[in-house]
Short mmCIF file of C-alpha atoms in Angstrom, two decimals:
data_model
loop_
_atom_site.label_atom_id
_atom_site.label_comp_id
_atom_site.label_asym_id
_atom_site.label_seq_id
_atom_site.Cartn_x
_atom_site.Cartn_y
_atom_site.Cartn_z
CA MET A 341 -79.45 -44.28 5.14
CA SER A 342 -76.54 -46.64 4.27
CA ARG A 343 -75.69 -49.93 5.73
CA SER A 344 -72.65 -52.21 5.37
CA ILE A 345 -71.82 -55.81 6.23
CA THR A 346 -68.22 -56.96 6.73
CA CYS A 347 -67.41 -60.75 6.67
CA ASP A 348 -64.19 -62.12 8.00
CA ASN A 349 -63.49 -65.90 7.94
CA HIS A 350 -61.00 -67.98 9.99
CA ASN A 351 -58.25 -67.85 7.47
CA GLY A 352 -58.04 -63.92 7.53
CA TYR A 353 -60.01 -63.17 4.47
CA ARG A 354 -62.38 -60.06 4.76
CA MET A 355 -64.89 -58.41 2.32
CA THR A 356 -67.22 -55.55 2.93
CA PHE A 357 -70.56 -55.15 1.22
CA THR A 358 -72.57 -52.04 1.06
CA ASP A 359 -75.93 -50.92 -0.43
CA ASN A 360 -74.55 -47.87 -2.28
CA ALA A 361 -71.55 -49.02 -4.16
CA PHE A 362 -69.98 -51.92 -6.02
CA SER A 363 -66.86 -53.02 -4.05
CA PRO A 364 -66.73 -55.35 -5.98
CA PHE A 365 -70.38 -56.45 -5.04
CA LEU A 366 -73.37 -54.55 -4.21
CA LEU A 367 -75.48 -55.58 -1.18
CA ALA A 368 -78.74 -55.98 -3.00
CA ASN A 369 -80.57 -57.40 0.00
CA VAL A 370 -80.16 -58.98 3.43
CA ASP A 371 -82.63 -61.19 5.29
CA GLY A 372 -82.45 -62.36 8.79
CA ILE A 373 -80.80 -59.22 10.39
CA TYR A 374 -83.89 -57.83 11.92
CA LEU A 375 -85.68 -61.24 12.61
CA SER A 376 -85.98 -62.68 16.06
CA GLU A 377 -87.52 -66.20 16.23
CA ASN A 378 -88.37 -68.33 19.14
CA ASN A 379 -89.20 -72.09 19.68
CA VAL A 380 -92.32 -71.98 21.86
CA THR A 381 -93.01 -75.22 23.67
CA ILE A 382 -96.60 -75.94 24.55
CA SER A 383 -97.81 -79.18 25.92
CA ASP A 384 -101.42 -80.52 25.28
CA ASN A 385 -103.53 -81.49 28.15
CA THR A 386 -106.11 -84.21 28.10
CA MET A 387 -109.54 -83.14 28.09
CA THR A 388 -108.56 -79.41 28.38
CA ASP A 389 -108.96 -76.61 25.85
CA GLY A 390 -105.63 -75.22 24.58
CA GLY A 391 -102.31 -76.13 26.14
CA THR A 392 -99.79 -75.25 28.78
CA TYR A 393 -96.86 -73.02 28.17
CA GLN A 394 -93.55 -74.77 28.99
CA GLY A 395 -91.05 -72.26 27.71
CA SER A 396 -89.24 -70.79 24.76
CA VAL A 397 -85.86 -70.45 23.41
CA LYS A 398 -84.24 -68.38 20.42
CA LYS A 399 -83.95 -70.25 17.18
CA LYS A 400 -80.66 -70.17 15.27
CA ARG A 401 -80.38 -67.22 12.97
CA ASN A 402 -80.15 -67.69 9.22
CA ILE A 403 -78.64 -64.61 7.41
CA VAL A 404 -79.22 -64.48 3.64
CA LEU A 405 -76.98 -62.06 1.51
CA SER A 406 -78.02 -61.23 -2.02
CA LEU A 407 -75.04 -59.79 -3.71
CA MET A 408 -74.96 -58.20 -7.13
CA ASP A 409 -71.70 -58.29 -9.35
CA SER A 410 -70.91 -55.14 -11.25
CA PRO A 411 -72.00 -55.23 -14.81
CA SER A 412 -68.94 -53.09 -15.98
CA ASN A 413 -66.52 -55.41 -14.16
CA VAL A 414 -64.32 -57.43 -16.56
CA TYR A 415 -63.19 -60.02 -13.76
CA ASN A 416 -66.49 -61.28 -12.81
CA GLN A 417 -65.17 -64.93 -12.35
CA THR A 418 -62.42 -63.62 -10.29
CA ASN A 419 -64.84 -61.84 -7.96
CA SER A 420 -66.98 -64.96 -7.78
CA ASP A 421 -63.83 -67.08 -6.83
CA ALA A 422 -62.99 -64.68 -4.14
CA LEU A 423 -66.55 -65.13 -2.64
CA TYR A 424 -65.93 -68.97 -2.61
CA VAL A 425 -62.63 -68.38 -0.82
CA LEU A 426 -64.26 -65.95 1.77
CA PHE A 427 -67.32 -68.15 2.24
CA SER A 428 -65.62 -71.74 2.17
CA GLU A 429 -67.26 -74.90 3.36
CA ALA A 430 -67.42 -75.37 7.11
CA SER A 431 -65.95 -71.90 7.48
CA LEU A 432 -66.41 -70.12 11.02
CA GLY A 433 -66.64 -66.33 10.31
CA THR A 434 -67.64 -63.22 11.88
CA LEU A 435 -70.26 -60.85 10.52
CA THR A 436 -70.22 -57.17 11.38
CA TYR A 437 -73.42 -55.21 10.61
CA GLU A 438 -73.22 -51.38 10.52
CA GLU A 439 -76.28 -48.94 10.20
CA ASP A 440 -76.93 -45.44 11.43
CA GLY A 441 -73.65 -45.41 13.44
CA ILE A 442 -74.60 -48.67 15.26
CA SER A 443 -72.24 -51.69 15.00
CA ARG A 444 -73.01 -55.20 15.90
CA GLU A 445 -71.42 -58.56 15.17
CA THR A 446 -72.25 -62.36 15.20
CA SER A 447 -70.48 -65.52 14.44
CA TYR A 448 -71.61 -67.68 11.50
CA TYR A 449 -71.04 -70.83 9.67
CA VAL A 450 -71.34 -71.05 5.78
CA GLU A 451 -74.59 -72.97 4.64
CA LYS A 452 -74.63 -72.15 0.95
CA VAL A 453 -73.13 -70.04 -1.71
CA TYR A 454 -75.39 -70.00 -4.96
CA LYS A 455 -75.04 -68.40 -8.39
CA PRO A 456 -77.53 -69.70 -11.02
CA SER A 457 -75.11 -69.33 -13.90
CA LEU A 458 -71.94 -67.76 -14.91
CA LYS A 459 -73.95 -64.85 -16.68
CA ASN A 460 -76.13 -64.19 -13.71
CA ARG A 461 -75.09 -61.16 -11.57
CA VAL A 462 -76.76 -62.08 -8.50
CA ILE A 463 -75.08 -64.42 -5.88
CA THR A 464 -76.88 -65.82 -2.82
CA VAL A 465 -74.91 -66.41 0.29
CA SER A 466 -76.62 -68.33 3.29
CA LEU A 467 -75.08 -68.13 6.69
CA ILE A 468 -76.13 -69.86 9.77
CA CYS A 469 -75.60 -68.35 13.08
CA ALA A 470 -75.77 -71.09 15.92
CA ASP A 471 -75.81 -68.33 18.37
CA PRO A 472 -78.81 -66.04 17.43
CA PHE A 473 -77.59 -62.90 19.31
CA PHE A 474 -75.70 -59.88 18.02
CA TYR A 475 -73.02 -58.54 20.15
CA ASP A 476 -71.37 -55.13 20.58
CA THR A 477 -68.05 -54.67 18.71
CA ASP A 478 -66.57 -52.72 21.56
CA ASP A 479 -66.31 -53.20 25.24
CA SER A 480 -67.72 -50.50 27.53
CA THR A 481 -65.37 -48.99 30.15
CA VAL A 482 -66.54 -47.41 33.41
CA GLN A 483 -64.27 -45.92 35.84
CA MET A 484 -65.33 -46.50 39.51
CA ALA A 485 -62.28 -44.88 41.19
CA ASN A 486 -59.87 -42.40 39.47
CA TRP A 487 -57.89 -39.31 39.79
CA ILE A 488 -59.44 -36.14 39.05
CA SER A 489 -57.10 -33.23 38.07
CA ASP A 490 -57.18 -29.93 39.96
CA PHE A 491 -54.35 -28.40 37.77
CA GLU A 492 -55.44 -25.62 35.50
CA PHE A 493 -53.50 -23.12 33.21
CA ILE A 494 -52.75 -20.18 33.86
CA HIS A 495 -51.28 -21.36 37.13
CA GLU A 496 -49.43 -20.08 40.16
CA PHE A 497 -47.84 -22.53 42.43
CA TYR A 498 -48.16 -22.41 46.19
CA ASP A 499 -46.60 -24.59 48.97
CA SER A 500 -48.41 -27.87 49.76
CA GLU A 501 -50.57 -27.52 46.74
CA GLU A 502 -53.02 -30.43 45.76
CA LEU A 503 -52.84 -31.14 42.04
CA GLY A 504 -55.56 -33.66 41.93
CA HIS A 505 -57.90 -35.65 44.22
CA ARG A 506 -59.12 -39.29 44.24
CA SER A 507 -62.74 -39.99 43.31
CA LEU A 508 -64.24 -43.03 44.94
CA VAL A 509 -67.46 -43.86 43.19
CA ARG A 510 -68.96 -46.93 44.57
CA ILE A 511 -72.11 -47.26 42.52
CA VAL A 512 -72.24 -47.08 38.76
CA ASP A 513 -75.15 -47.53 36.38
CA ILE A 514 -74.38 -49.73 33.35
CA GLU A 515 -76.76 -49.63 30.50
CA ASN A 516 -77.84 -53.11 29.05
CA ASN A 517 -81.13 -52.27 27.30
CA SER A 518 -80.22 -52.64 23.59
CA ALA A 519 -81.31 -56.36 23.17
CA THR A 520 -84.30 -58.25 22.41
CA ASP A 521 -83.88 -60.42 25.56
CA ASN A 522 -82.38 -60.20 28.89
CA ILE A 523 -78.57 -60.78 28.14
CA GLY A 524 -76.06 -61.18 30.91
CA LEU A 525 -73.02 -59.06 31.20
CA THR A 526 -69.26 -60.34 31.40
CA ILE A 527 -67.75 -57.71 33.95
CA THR A 528 -63.99 -57.40 34.40
CA LEU A 529 -62.73 -55.55 37.35
CA GLU A 530 -59.20 -54.09 37.14
CA ALA A 531 -57.23 -52.54 40.06
CA LEU A 532 -53.91 -50.87 40.29
CA SER A 533 -53.27 -51.93 43.85
CA ASP A 534 -54.69 -54.22 46.63
CA VAL A 535 -58.52 -53.86 47.04
CA ALA A 536 -60.93 -55.09 49.78
CA ASN A 537 -64.39 -56.50 49.03
CA PRO A 538 -64.27 -55.55 45.22
#
């Protein structure tokens, strides 16, 4: 099982880290990817045991990357400098996480890039995601009304032959069950001509 993390910043810099190869850094560890934390609000009641639940919201996400520099790489300082360019202060970036054929992305701000010493091969990068949710990297497209071909090879033509027909599907199921919370959908309807009651 292999996983990779790609980070893009607002200046167009990009770097991919994997846990099976130095390129030029090895992804030694990552924290905060699988974590889901909530702020739960409970009010205390006078002269009553326990409390009353008021509600809960997701906490911001803190993703921490542990990156290892290749011991055989002569340009260790150059690699470290490239990290500081990628993870510059107050830099808004996008982190894309891929594992087992699943790809998700989230936005982050750089909190910290820490390397204990020039000779130390491990660099820690701390990223803060104000929006704690991961999002699909691709939009899902569902066709509700389209043309279905009735034309096949080998073919013999006839007079007044129908080469296709219109499919009018009015109800479509859309899966939205891959999240840890009930997340809404942004739906865009596209039509090639005038429509009534879309």
